[in-house]
mmCIF file of C-alpha atoms in Angstrom:
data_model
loop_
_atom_site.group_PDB
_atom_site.id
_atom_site.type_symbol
_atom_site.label_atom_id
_atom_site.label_comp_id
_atom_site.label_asym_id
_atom_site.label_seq_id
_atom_site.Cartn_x
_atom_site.Cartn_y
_atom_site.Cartn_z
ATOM 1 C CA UNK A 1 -22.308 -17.833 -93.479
ATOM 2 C CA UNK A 2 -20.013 -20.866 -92.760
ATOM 3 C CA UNK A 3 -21.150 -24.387 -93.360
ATOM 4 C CA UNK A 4 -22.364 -26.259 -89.788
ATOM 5 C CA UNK A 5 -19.113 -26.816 -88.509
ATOM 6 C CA UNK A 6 -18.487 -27.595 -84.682
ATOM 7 C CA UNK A 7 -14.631 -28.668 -84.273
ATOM 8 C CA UNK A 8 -15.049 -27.896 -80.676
ATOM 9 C CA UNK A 9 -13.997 -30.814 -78.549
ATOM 10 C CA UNK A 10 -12.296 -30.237 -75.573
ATOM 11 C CA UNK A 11 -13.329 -28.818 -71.931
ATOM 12 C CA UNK A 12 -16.534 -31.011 -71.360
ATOM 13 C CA UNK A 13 -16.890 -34.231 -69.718
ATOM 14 C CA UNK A 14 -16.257 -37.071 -72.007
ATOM 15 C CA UNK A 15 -14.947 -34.849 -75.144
ATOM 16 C CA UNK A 16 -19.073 -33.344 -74.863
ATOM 17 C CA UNK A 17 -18.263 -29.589 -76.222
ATOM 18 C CA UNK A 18 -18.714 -26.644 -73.673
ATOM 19 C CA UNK A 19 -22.359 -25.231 -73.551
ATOM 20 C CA UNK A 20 -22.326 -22.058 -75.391
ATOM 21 C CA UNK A 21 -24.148 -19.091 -73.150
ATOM 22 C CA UNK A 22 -25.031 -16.448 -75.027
ATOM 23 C CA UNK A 23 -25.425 -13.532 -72.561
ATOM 24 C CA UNK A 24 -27.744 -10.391 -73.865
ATOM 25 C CA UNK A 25 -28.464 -7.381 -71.905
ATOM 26 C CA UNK A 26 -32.408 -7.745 -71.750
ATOM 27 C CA UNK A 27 -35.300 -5.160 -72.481
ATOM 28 C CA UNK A 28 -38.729 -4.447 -71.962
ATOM 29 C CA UNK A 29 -39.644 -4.272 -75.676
ATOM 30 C CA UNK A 30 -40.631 -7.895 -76.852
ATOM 31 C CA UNK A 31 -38.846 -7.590 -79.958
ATOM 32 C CA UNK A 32 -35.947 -8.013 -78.380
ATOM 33 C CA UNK A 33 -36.090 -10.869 -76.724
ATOM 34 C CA UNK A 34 -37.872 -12.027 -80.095
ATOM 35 C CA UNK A 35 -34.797 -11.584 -81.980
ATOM 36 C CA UNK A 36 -32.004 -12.666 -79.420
ATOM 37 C CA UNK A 37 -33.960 -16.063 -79.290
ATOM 38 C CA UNK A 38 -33.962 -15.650 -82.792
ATOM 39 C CA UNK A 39 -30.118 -15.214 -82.896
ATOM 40 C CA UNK A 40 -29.851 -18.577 -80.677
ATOM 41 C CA UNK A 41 -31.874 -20.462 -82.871
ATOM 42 C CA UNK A 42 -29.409 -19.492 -85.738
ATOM 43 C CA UNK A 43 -26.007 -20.505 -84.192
ATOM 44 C CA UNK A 44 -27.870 -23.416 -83.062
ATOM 45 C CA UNK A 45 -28.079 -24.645 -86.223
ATOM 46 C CA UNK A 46 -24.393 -23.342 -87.193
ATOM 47 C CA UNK A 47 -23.116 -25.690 -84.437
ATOM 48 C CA UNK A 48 -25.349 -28.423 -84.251
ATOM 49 C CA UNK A 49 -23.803 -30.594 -81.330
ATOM 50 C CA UNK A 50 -23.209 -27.498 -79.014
ATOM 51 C CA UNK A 51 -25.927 -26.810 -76.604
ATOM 52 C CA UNK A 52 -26.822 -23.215 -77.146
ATOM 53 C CA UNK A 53 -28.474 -21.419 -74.197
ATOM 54 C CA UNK A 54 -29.645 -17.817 -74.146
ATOM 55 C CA UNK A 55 -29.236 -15.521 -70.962
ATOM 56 C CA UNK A 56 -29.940 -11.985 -69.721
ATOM 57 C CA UNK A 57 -28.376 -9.559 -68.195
ATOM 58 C CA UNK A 58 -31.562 -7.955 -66.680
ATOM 59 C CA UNK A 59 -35.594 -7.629 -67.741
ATOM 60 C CA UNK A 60 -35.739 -11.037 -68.997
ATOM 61 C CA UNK A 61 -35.271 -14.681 -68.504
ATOM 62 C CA UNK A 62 -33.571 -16.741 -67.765
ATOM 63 C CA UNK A 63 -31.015 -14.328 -65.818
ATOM 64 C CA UNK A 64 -27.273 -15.025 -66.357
ATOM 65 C CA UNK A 65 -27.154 -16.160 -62.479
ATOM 66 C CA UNK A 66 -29.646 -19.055 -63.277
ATOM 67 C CA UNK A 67 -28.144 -20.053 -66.727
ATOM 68 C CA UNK A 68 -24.779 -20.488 -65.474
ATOM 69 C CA UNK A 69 -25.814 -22.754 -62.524
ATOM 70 C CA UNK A 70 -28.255 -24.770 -65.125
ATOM 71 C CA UNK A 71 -24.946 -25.912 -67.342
ATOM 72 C CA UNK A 72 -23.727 -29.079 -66.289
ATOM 73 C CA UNK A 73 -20.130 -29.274 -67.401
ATOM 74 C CA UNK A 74 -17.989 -26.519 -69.612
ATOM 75 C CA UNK A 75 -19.149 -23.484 -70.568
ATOM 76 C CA UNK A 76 -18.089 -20.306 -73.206
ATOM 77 C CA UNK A 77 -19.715 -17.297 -72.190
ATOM 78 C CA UNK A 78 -20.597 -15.134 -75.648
ATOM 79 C CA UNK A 79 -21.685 -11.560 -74.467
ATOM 80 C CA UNK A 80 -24.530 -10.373 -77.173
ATOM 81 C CA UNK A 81 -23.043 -6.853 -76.575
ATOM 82 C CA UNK A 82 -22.072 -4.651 -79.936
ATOM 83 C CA UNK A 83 -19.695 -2.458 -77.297
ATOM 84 C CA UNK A 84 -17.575 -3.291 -74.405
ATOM 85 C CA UNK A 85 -18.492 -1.445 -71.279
ATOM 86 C CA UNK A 86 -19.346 -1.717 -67.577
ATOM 87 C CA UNK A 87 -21.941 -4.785 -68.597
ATOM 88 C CA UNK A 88 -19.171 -6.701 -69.853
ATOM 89 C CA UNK A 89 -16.320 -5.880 -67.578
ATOM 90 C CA UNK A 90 -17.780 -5.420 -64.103
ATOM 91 C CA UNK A 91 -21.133 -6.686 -64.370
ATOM 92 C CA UNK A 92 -21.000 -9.767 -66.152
ATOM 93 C CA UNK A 93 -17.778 -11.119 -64.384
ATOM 94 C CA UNK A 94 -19.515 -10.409 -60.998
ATOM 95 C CA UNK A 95 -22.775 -12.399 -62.134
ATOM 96 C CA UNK A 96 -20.375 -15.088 -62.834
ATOM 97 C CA UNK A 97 -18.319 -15.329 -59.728
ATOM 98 C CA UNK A 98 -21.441 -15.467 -57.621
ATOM 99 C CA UNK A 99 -22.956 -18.245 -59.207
ATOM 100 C CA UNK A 100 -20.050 -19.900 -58.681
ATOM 101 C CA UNK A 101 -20.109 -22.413 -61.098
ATOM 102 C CA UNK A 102 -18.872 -26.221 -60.849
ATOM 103 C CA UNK A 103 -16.955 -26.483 -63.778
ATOM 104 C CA UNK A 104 -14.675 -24.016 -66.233
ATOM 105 C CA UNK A 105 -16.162 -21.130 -67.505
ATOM 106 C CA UNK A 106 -14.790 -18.991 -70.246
ATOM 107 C CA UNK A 107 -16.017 -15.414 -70.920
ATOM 108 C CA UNK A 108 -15.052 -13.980 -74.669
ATOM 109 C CA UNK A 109 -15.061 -10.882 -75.437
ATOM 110 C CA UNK A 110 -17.921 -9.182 -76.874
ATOM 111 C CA UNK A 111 -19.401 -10.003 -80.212
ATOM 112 C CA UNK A 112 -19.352 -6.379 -81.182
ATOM 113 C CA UNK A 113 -15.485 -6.374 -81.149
ATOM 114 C CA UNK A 114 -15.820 -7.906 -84.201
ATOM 115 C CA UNK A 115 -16.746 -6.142 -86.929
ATOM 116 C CA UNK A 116 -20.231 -5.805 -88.255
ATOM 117 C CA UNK A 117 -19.843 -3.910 -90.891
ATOM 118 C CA UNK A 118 -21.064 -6.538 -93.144
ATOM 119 C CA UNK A 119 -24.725 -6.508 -91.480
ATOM 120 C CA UNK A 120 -24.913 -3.190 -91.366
ATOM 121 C CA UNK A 121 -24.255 -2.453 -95.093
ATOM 122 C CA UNK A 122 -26.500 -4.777 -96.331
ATOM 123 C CA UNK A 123 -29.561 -3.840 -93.670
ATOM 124 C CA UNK A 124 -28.604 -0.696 -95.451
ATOM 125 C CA UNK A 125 -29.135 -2.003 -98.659
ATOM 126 C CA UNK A 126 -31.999 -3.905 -98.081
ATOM 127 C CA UNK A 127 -33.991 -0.992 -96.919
ATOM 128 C CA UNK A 128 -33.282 1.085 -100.057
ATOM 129 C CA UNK A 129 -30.431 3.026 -99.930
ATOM 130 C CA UNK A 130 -29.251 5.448 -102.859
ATOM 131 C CA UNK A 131 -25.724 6.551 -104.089
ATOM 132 C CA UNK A 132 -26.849 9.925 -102.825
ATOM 133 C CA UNK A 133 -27.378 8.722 -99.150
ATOM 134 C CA UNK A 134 -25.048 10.066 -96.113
ATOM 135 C CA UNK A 135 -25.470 6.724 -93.302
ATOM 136 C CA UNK A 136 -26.035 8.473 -89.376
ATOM 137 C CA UNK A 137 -25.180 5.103 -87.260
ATOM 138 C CA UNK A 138 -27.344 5.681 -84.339
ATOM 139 C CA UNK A 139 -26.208 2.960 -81.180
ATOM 140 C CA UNK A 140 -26.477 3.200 -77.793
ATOM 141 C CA UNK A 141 -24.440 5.703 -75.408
ATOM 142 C CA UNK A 142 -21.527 4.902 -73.053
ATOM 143 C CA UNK A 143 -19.891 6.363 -70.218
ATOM 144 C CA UNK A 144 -16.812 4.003 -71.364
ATOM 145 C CA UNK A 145 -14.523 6.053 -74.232
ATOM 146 C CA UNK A 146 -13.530 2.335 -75.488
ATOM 147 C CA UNK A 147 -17.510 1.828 -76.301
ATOM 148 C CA UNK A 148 -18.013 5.376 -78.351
ATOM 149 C CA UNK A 149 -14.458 4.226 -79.892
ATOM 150 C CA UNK A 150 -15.493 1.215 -81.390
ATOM 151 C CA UNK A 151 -18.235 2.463 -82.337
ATOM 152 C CA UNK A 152 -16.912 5.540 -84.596
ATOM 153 C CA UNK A 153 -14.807 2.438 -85.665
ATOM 154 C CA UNK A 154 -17.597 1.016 -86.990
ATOM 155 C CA UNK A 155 -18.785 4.004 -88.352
ATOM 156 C CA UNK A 156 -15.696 4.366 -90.774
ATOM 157 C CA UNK A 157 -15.474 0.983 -91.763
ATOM 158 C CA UNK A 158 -19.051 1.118 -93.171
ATOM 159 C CA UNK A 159 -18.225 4.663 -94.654
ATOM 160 C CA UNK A 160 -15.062 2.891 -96.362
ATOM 161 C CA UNK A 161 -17.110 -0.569 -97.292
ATOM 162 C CA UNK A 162 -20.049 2.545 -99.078
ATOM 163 C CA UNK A 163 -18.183 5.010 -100.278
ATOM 164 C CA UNK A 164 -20.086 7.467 -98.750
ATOM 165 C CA UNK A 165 -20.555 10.038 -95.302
ATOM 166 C CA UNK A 166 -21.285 8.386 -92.520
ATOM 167 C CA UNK A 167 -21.909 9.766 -89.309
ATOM 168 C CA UNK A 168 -22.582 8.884 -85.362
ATOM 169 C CA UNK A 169 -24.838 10.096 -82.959
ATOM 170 C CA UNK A 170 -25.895 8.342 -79.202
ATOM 171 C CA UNK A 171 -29.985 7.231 -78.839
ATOM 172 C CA UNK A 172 -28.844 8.022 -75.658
ATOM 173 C CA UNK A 173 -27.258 11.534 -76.046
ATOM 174 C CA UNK A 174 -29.193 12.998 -78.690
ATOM 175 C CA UNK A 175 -28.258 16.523 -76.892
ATOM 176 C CA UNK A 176 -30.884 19.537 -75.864
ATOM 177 C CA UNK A 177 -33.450 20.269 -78.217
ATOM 178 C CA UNK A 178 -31.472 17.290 -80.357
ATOM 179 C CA UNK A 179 -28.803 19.496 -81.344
ATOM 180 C CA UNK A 180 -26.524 16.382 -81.521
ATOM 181 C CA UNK A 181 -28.555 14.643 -83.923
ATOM 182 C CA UNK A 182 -29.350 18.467 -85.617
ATOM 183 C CA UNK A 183 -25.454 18.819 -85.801
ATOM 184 C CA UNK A 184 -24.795 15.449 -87.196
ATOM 185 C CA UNK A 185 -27.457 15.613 -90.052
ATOM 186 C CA UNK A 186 -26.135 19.180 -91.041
ATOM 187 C CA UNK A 187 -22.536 17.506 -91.628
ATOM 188 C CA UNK A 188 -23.919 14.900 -93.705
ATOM 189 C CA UNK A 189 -25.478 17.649 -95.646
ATOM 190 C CA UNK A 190 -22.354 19.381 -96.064
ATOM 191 C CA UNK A 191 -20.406 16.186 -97.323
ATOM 192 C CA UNK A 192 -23.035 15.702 -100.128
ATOM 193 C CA UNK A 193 -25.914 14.146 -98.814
ATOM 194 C CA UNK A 194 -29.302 14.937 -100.237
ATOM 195 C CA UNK A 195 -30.898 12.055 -98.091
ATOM 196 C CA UNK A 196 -30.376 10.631 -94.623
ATOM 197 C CA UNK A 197 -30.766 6.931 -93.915
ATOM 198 C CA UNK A 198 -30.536 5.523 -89.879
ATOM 199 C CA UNK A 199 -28.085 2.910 -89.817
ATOM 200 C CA UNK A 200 -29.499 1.007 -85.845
ATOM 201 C CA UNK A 201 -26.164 -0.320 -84.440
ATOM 202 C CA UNK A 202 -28.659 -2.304 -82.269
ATOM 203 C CA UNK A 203 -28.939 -5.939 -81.958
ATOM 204 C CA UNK A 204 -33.138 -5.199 -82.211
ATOM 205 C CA UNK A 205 -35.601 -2.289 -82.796
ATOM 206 C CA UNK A 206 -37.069 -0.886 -79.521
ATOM 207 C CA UNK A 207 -37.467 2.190 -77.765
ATOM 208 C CA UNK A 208 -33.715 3.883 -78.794
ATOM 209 C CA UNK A 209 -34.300 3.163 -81.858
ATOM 210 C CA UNK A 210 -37.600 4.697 -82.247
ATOM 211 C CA UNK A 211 -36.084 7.750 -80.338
ATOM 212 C CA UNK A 212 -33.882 8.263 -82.387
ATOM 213 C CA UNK A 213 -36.096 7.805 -85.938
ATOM 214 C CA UNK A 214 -38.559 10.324 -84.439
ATOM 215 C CA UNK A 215 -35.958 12.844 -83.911
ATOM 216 C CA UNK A 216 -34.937 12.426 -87.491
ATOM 217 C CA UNK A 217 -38.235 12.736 -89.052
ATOM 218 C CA UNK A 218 -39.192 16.264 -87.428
ATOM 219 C CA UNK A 219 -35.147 16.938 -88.768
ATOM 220 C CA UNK A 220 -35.185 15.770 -91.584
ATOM 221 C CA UNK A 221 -38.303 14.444 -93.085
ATOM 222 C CA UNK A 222 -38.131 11.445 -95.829
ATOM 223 C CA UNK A 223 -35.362 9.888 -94.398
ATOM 224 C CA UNK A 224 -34.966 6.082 -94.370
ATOM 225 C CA UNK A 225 -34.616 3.744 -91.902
ATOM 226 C CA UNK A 226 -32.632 0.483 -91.791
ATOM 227 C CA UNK A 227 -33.339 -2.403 -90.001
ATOM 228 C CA UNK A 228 -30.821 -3.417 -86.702
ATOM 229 C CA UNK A 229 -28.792 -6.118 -87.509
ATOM 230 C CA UNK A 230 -30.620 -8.774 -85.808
ATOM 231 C CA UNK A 231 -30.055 -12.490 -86.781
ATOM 232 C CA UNK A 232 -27.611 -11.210 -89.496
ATOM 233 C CA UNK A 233 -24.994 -14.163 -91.194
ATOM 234 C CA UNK A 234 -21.885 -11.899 -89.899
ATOM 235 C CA UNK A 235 -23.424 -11.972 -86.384
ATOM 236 C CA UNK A 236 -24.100 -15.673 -86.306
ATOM 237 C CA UNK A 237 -20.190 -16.017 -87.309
ATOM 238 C CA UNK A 238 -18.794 -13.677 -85.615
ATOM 239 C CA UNK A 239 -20.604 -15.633 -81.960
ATOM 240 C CA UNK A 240 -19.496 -18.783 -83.529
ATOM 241 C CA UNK A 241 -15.844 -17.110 -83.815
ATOM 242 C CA UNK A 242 -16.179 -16.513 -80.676
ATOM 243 C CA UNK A 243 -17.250 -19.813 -79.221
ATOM 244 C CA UNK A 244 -14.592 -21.399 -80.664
ATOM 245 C CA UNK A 245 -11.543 -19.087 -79.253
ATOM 246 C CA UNK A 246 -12.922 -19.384 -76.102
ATOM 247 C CA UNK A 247 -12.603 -23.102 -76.237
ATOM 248 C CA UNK A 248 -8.995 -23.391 -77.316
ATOM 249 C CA UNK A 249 -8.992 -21.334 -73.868
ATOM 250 C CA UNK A 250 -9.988 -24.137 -72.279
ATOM 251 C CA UNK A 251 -7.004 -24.436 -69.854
ATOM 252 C CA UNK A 252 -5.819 -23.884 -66.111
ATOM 253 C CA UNK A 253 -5.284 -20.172 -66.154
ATOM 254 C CA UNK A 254 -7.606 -18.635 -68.549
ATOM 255 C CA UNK A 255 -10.858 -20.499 -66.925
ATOM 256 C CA UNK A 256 -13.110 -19.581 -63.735
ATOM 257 C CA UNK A 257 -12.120 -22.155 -61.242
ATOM 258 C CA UNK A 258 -14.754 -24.927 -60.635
ATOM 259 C CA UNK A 259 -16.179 -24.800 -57.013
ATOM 260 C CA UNK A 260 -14.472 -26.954 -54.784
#
């Protein structure tokens, strides 16, 4: 992880650095708001005279709406997505826009357009995996082909980073009778595999997750599970990354106009 480093001056009142708003989508499962306060906490302390505020999206609060009429002055908007899809690019704006903000907001692009390889190989590692392993990246399932192609982006930079199979399936889309996940198994099989280890694309464990473990233990029994990447050095930098893009953005025509 980078050293506590917060060059980001510019777009508050008084040369005070735009609040950073870390926007997640929200679950029902504790653990995830657990870990995405957890995440906060951690770039927090990686840019230690930025206020650092977590949002949701939906099932838990504080709600985007309310966070974004909280700030004060100059915000940077970090979506806590691993995928772009309708969240990010019709939801999100919208939430924004309402609220209607009275000073310049800046939205980034999602953290997951950066690549997380780095977190996933070593969740990898630190559950146990073997040379003989083939990786099945389980995330979650999008109507949006840009989502399902980052994520088989993903999927091949962690198979180049191993050295070894790896293949996707959807928690979402495991297919009838899990013939998806049946399908996707059988290839890594076939490319050499004599064990399968779940690789959770997922910011937290919770219910996908679990779906898709207990699928793979009636499939395949003595597979291994991975923890999700969670509070992860490359995520904390890669939100930091963010942050500071979006305030060199800071100007006329890349910002949500204040209210007048």
């Amino acid at each position: 992880m980078n050293a506590p480093h917060d060059d980001v001056t510019g777009g508050g009142a008084a040369g005070t650095p735009p609040t950073l708003l870390l926007v997640a989508h929200g679950s029902r499962d504790p653990r995830f708001a657990d870990t995405a306060c957890r995440v906060r906490r951690a770039v927090a302390r990686q840019l230690p005279h930025v206020a650092v505020r977590i949002s949701y999206l939906d099932l838990n609060s504080p709600l985007v709406a309310d966070e974004v009429a909280a700030v004060s002055g100059a915000a940077v908007v970090v979506p806590l997505l691993l995928a772009p899809g309708y969240h990010s690019s019709v939801d999100l704006p919208a939430i924004i826009a309402d609220a209607a903000p009275a000073a310049p907001v800046v939205t980034t692009d999602v953290v997951g357009t950066t690549s997380l390889a780095e977190a996933l190989a070593d969740r990898l590692h630190e559950a146990g995996m073997r040379p003989d392993d083939g990786i099945l990246l389980t995330a979650v399932g999008s109507s949006q082909p840009c989502a399902e192609r980052l994520i088989r982006r993903r999927a091949v930079e962690l198979s180049t980073r191993l050295h070894r199979p790896v293949d996707v399936v959807f928690a979402t889309a495991l297919g009838v009778g899990n013939i998806k996940l049946r399908t996707a198994v059988r290839r890594l099989h076939y490319a050499g595999a004599t064990r399968i280890v779940l690789s959770p694309y997922f910011l937290s464990a919770g219910l996908l997750t679990e779906r898709a473990e207990q699928a793979l233990d009636t499939l395949a029994p003595g597979s291994l599970v991975a923890g999700p990447i969670g509070a992860h050095p490359a995520l904390i930098d890669a939100i930091c990354d963010k942050y500071r893009a979006g305030v060199r953005q800071m100007q006329p025509d890349h910002v949500l106009a204040p209210r007048r």
